[in-house]
PDB file of C-alpha atoms in Angstrom:
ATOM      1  CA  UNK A   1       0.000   0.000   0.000  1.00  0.00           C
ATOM      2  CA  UNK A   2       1.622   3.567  -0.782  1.00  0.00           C
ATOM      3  CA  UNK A   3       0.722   6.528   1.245  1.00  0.00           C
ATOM      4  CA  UNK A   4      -0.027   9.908  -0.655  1.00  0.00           C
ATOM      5  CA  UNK A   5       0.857   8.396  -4.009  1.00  0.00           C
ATOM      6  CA  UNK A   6       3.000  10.976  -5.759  1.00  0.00           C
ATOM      7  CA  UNK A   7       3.111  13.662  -2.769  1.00  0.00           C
ATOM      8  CA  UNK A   8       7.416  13.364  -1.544  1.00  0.00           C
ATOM      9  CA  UNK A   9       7.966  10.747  -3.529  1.00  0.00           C
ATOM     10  CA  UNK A  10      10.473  10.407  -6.749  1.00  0.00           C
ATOM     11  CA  UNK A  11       8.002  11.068 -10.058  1.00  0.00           C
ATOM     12  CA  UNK A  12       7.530   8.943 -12.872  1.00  0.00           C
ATOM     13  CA  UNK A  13      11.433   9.410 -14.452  1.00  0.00           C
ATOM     14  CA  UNK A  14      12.728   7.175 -17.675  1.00  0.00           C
ATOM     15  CA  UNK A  15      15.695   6.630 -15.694  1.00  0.00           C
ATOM     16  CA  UNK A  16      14.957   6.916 -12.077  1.00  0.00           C
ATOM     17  CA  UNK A  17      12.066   5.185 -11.461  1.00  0.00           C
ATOM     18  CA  UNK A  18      10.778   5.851  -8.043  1.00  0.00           C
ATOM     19  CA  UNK A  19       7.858   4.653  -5.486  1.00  0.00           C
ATOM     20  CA  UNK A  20       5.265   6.552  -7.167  1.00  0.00           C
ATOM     21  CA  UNK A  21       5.630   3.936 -10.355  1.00  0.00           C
ATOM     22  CA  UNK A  22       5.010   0.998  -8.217  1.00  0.00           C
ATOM     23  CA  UNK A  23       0.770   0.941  -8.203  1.00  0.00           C
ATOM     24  CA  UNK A  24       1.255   1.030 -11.953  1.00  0.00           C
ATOM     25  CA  UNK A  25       3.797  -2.013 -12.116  1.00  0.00           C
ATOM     26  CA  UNK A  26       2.573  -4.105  -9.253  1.00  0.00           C
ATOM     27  CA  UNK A  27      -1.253  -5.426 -10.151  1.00  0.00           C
ATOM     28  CA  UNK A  28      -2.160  -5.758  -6.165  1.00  0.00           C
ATOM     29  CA  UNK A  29      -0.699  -2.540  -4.832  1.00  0.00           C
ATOM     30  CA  UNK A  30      -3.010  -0.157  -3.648  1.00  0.00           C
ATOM     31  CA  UNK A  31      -2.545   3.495  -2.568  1.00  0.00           C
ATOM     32  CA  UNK A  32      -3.883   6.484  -1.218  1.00  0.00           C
ATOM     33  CA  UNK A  33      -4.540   9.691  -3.802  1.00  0.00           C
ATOM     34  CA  UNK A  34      -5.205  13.463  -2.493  1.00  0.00           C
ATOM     35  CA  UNK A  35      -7.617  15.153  -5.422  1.00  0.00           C
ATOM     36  CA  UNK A  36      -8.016  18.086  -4.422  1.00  0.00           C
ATOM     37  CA  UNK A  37      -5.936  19.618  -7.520  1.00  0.00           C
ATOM     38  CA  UNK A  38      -2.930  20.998  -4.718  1.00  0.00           C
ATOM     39  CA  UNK A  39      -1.239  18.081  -3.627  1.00  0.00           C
ATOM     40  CA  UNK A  40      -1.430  16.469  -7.125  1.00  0.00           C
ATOM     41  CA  UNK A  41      -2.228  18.157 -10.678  1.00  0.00           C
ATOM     42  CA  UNK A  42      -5.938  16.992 -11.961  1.00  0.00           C
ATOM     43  CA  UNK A  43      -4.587  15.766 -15.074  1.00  0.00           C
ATOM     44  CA  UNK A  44      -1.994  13.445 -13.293  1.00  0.00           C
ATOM     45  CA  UNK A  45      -5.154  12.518 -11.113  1.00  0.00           C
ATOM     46  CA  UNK A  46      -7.414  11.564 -13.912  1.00  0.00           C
ATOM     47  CA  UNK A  47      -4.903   9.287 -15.487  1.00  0.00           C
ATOM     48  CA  UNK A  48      -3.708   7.421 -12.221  1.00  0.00           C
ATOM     49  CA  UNK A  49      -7.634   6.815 -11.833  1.00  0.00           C
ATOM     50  CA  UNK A  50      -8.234   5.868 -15.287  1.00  0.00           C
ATOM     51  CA  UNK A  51      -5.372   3.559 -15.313  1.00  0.00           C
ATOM     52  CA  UNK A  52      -5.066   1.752 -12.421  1.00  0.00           C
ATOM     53  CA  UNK A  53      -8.006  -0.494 -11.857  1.00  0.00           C
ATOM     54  CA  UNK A  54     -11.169   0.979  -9.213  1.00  0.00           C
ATOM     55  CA  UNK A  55     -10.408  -1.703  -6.569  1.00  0.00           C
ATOM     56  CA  UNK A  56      -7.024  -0.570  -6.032  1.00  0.00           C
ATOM     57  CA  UNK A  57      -7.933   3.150  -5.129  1.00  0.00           C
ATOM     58  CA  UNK A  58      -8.118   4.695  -1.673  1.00  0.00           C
ATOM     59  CA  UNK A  59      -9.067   8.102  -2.155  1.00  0.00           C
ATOM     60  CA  UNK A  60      -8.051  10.739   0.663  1.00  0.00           C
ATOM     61  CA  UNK A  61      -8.421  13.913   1.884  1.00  0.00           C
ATOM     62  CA  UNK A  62      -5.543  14.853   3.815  1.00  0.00           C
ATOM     63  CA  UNK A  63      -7.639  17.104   5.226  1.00  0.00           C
ATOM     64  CA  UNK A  64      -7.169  19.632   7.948  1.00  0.00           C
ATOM     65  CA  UNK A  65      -9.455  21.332  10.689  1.00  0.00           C
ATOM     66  CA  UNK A  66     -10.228  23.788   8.117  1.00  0.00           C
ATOM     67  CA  UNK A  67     -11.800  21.420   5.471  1.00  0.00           C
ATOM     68  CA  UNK A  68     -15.165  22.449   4.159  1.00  0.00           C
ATOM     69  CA  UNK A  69     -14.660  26.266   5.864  1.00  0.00           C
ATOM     70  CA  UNK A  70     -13.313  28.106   2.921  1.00  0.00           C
ATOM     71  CA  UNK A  71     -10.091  30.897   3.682  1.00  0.00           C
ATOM     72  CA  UNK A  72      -9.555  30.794   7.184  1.00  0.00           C
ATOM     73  CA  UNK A  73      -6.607  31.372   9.498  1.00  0.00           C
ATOM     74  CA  UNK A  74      -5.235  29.381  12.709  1.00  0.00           C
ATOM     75  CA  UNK A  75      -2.186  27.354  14.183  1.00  0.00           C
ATOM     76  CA  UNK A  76      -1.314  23.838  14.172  1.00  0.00           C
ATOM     77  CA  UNK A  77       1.235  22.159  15.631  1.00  0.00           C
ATOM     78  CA  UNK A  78       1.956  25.512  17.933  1.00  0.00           C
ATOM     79  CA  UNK A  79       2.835  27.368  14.194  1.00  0.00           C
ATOM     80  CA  UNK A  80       0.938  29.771  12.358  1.00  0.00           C
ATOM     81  CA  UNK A  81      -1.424  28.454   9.578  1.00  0.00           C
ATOM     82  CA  UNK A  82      -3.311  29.452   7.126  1.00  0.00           C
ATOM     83  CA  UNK A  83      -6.056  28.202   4.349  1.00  0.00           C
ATOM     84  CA  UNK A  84      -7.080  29.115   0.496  1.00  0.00           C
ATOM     85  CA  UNK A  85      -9.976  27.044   1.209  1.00  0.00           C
ATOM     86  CA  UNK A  86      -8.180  24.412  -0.729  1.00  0.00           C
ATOM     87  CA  UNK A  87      -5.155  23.589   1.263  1.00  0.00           C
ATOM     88  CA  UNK A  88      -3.571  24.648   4.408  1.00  0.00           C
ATOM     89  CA  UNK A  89       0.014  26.046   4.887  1.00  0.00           C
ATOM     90  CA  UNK A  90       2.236  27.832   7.066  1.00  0.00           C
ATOM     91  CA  UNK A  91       2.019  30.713   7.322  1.00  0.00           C
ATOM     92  CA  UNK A  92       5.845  31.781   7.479  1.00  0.00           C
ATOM     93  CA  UNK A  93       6.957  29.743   4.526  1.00  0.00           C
ATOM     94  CA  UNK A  94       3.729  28.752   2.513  1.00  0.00           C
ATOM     95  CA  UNK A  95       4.967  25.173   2.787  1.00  0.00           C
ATOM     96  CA  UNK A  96       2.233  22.818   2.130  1.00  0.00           C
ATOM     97  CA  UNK A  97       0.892  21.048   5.168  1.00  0.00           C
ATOM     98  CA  UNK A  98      -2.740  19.583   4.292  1.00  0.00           C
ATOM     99  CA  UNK A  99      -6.151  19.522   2.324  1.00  0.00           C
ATOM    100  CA  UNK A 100      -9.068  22.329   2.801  1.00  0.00           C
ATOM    101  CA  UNK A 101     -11.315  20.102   0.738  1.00  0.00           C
ATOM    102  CA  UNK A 102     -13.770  17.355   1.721  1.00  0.00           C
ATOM    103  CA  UNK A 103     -13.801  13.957   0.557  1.00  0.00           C
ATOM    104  CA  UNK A 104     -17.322  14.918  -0.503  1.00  0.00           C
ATOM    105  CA  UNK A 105     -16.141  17.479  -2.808  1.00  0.00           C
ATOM    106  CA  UNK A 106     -13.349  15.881  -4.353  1.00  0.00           C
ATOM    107  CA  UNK A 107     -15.460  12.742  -5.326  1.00  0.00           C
ATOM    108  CA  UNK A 108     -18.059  14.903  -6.649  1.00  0.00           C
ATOM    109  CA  UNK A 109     -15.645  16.191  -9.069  1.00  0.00           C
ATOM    110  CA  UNK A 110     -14.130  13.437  -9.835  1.00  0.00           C
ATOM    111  CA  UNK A 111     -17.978  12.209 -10.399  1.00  0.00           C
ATOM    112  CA  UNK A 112     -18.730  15.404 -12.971  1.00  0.00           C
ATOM    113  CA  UNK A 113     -15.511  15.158 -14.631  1.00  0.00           C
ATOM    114  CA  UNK A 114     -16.160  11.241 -15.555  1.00  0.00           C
ATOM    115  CA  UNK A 115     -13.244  10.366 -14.211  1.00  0.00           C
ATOM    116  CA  UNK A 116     -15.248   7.866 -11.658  1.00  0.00           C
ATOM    117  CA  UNK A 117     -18.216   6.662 -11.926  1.00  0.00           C
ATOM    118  CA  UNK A 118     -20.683   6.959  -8.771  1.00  0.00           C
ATOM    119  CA  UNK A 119     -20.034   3.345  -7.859  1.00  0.00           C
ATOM    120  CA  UNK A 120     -16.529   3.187  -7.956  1.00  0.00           C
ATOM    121  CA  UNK A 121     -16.060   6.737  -6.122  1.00  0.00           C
ATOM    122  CA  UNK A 122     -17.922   4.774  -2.884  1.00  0.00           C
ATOM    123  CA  UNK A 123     -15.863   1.656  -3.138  1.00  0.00           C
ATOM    124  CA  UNK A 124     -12.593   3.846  -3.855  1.00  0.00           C
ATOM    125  CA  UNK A 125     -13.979   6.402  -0.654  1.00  0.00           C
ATOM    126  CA  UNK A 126     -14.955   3.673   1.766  1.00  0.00           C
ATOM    127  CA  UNK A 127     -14.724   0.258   1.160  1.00  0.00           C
ATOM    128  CA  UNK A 128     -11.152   0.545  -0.073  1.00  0.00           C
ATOM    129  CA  UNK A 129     -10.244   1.969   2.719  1.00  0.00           C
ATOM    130  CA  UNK A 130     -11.964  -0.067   5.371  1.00  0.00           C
ATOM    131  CA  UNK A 131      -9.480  -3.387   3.595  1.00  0.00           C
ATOM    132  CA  UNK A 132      -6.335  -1.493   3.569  1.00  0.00           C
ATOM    133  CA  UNK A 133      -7.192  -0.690   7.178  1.00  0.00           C
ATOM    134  CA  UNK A 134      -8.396  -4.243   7.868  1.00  0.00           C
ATOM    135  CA  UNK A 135     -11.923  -3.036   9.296  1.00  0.00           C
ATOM    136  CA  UNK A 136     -13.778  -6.080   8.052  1.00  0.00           C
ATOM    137  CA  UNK A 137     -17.194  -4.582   9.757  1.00  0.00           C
ATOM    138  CA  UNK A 138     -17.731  -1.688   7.354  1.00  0.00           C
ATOM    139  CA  UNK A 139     -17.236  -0.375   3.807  1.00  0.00           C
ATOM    140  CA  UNK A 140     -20.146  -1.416   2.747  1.00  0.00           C
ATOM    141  CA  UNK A 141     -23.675  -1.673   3.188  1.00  0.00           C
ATOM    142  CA  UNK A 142     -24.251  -4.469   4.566  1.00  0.00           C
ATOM    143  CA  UNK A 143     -26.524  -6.661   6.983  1.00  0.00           C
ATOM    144  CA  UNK A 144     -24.742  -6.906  10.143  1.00  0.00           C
ATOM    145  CA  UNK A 145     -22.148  -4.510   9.113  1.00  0.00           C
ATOM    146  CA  UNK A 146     -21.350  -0.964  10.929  1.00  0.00           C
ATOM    147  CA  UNK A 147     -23.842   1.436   9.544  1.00  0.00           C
ATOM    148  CA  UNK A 148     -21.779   4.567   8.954  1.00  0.00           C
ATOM    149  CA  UNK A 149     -23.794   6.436   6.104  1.00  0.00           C
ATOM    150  CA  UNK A 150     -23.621   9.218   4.378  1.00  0.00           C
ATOM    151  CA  UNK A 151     -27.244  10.644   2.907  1.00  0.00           C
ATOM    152  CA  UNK A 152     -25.985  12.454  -0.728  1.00  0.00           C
ATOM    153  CA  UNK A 153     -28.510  14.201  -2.567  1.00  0.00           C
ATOM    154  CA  UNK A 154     -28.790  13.551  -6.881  1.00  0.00           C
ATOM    155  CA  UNK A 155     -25.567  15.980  -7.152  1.00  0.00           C
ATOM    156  CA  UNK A 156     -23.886  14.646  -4.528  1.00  0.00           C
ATOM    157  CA  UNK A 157     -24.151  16.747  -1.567  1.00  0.00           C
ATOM    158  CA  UNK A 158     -24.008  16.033   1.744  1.00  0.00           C
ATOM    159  CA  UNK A 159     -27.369  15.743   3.405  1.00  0.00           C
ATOM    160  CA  UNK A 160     -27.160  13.831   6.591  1.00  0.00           C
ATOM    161  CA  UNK A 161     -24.865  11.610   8.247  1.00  0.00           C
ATOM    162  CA  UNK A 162     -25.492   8.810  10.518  1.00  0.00           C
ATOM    163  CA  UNK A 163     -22.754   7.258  12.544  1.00  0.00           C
ATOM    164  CA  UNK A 164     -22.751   4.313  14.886  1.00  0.00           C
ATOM    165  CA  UNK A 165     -22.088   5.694  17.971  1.00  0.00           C
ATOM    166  CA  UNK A 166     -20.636   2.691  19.735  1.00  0.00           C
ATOM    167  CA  UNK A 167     -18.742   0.217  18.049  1.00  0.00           C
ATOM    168  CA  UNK A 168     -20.638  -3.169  18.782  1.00  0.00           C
ATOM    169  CA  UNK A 169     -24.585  -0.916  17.422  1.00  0.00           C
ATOM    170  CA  UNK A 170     -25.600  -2.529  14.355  1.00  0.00           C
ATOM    171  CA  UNK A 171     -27.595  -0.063  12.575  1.00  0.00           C
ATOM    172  CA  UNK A 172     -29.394  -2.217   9.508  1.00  0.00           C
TER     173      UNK A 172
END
């Protein structure tokens, strides 16, 4: 499993290949992808997704406490931060540190541009994710499965979302 495909890793050289290659060569590796359009160009997104087959994605968010809250200012980490309302950075040195963008958003995009379709931006957004973490009891709806949902409305918004609030509750 790679963490942050492409973000401080080697790129795709003819004559140094590095880490970021390896989900392309290796048919079983899977790996984590930011696409939020900071952390990794859109174009570079759409052909890792188009490429490499739906069951080997994990998309992320690398998302800080700002996601979702547009241009906002704070500290992490005891230093001064600051968000676009895309990504975070510090403020001293405008080094990158983390997303501003939901989950929700970036699969919605990714949705619109036809990059994924609807069901493989849920199993790349959850149930990916749940087997590269081991969590066998969710993913996926499911009967006896943790019911951790997410209510999305015919463009993909957010609506409502319903979390098992202890770990052995059963929801469906």
């Amino acid at each position: 499993h790679i963490t942050h495909l492409y973000n401080a890793q080697r790129g795709l050289d003819h004559k140094k290949v590095g880490l970021a290659l390896y989900p392309f060569v290796d048919k079983t590796a899977t790996y984590e992808l930011i696409c939020d359009g900071v952390h990794v160009d859109l174009d570079l997104v759409d052909f890792t997704l188009s490429t490499i087959k739906p069951n080997r994605h994990c998309l992320i968010s690398d998302g800080m406490s700002f996601c979702g809250l547009g241009a906002e200012k704070g500290k992490y980490l005891g230093k001064d931060i600051y968000s676009d309302g895309k990504a975070c950075y510090y403020s001293d040195n405008n080094v990158l540190i983390g997303s501003a963008c939901l989950i929700s958003e970036t699969g919605k995009n990714l949705v619109k541009r036809n990059v994924l379709t609807i069901p493989e931006l849920f199993v790349s957004s959850s149930l990916n994710p749940a087997k590269v973490l081991g969590l066998s009891d969710r993913g996926q709806i499911k009967k006896g499965l943790r019911a951790d949902l997410i209510l999305l409305d015919d463009e993909l918004n957010v609506q409502r979302v319903f979390k098992a609030k202890n770990p052995g509750l059963k929801m469906l």
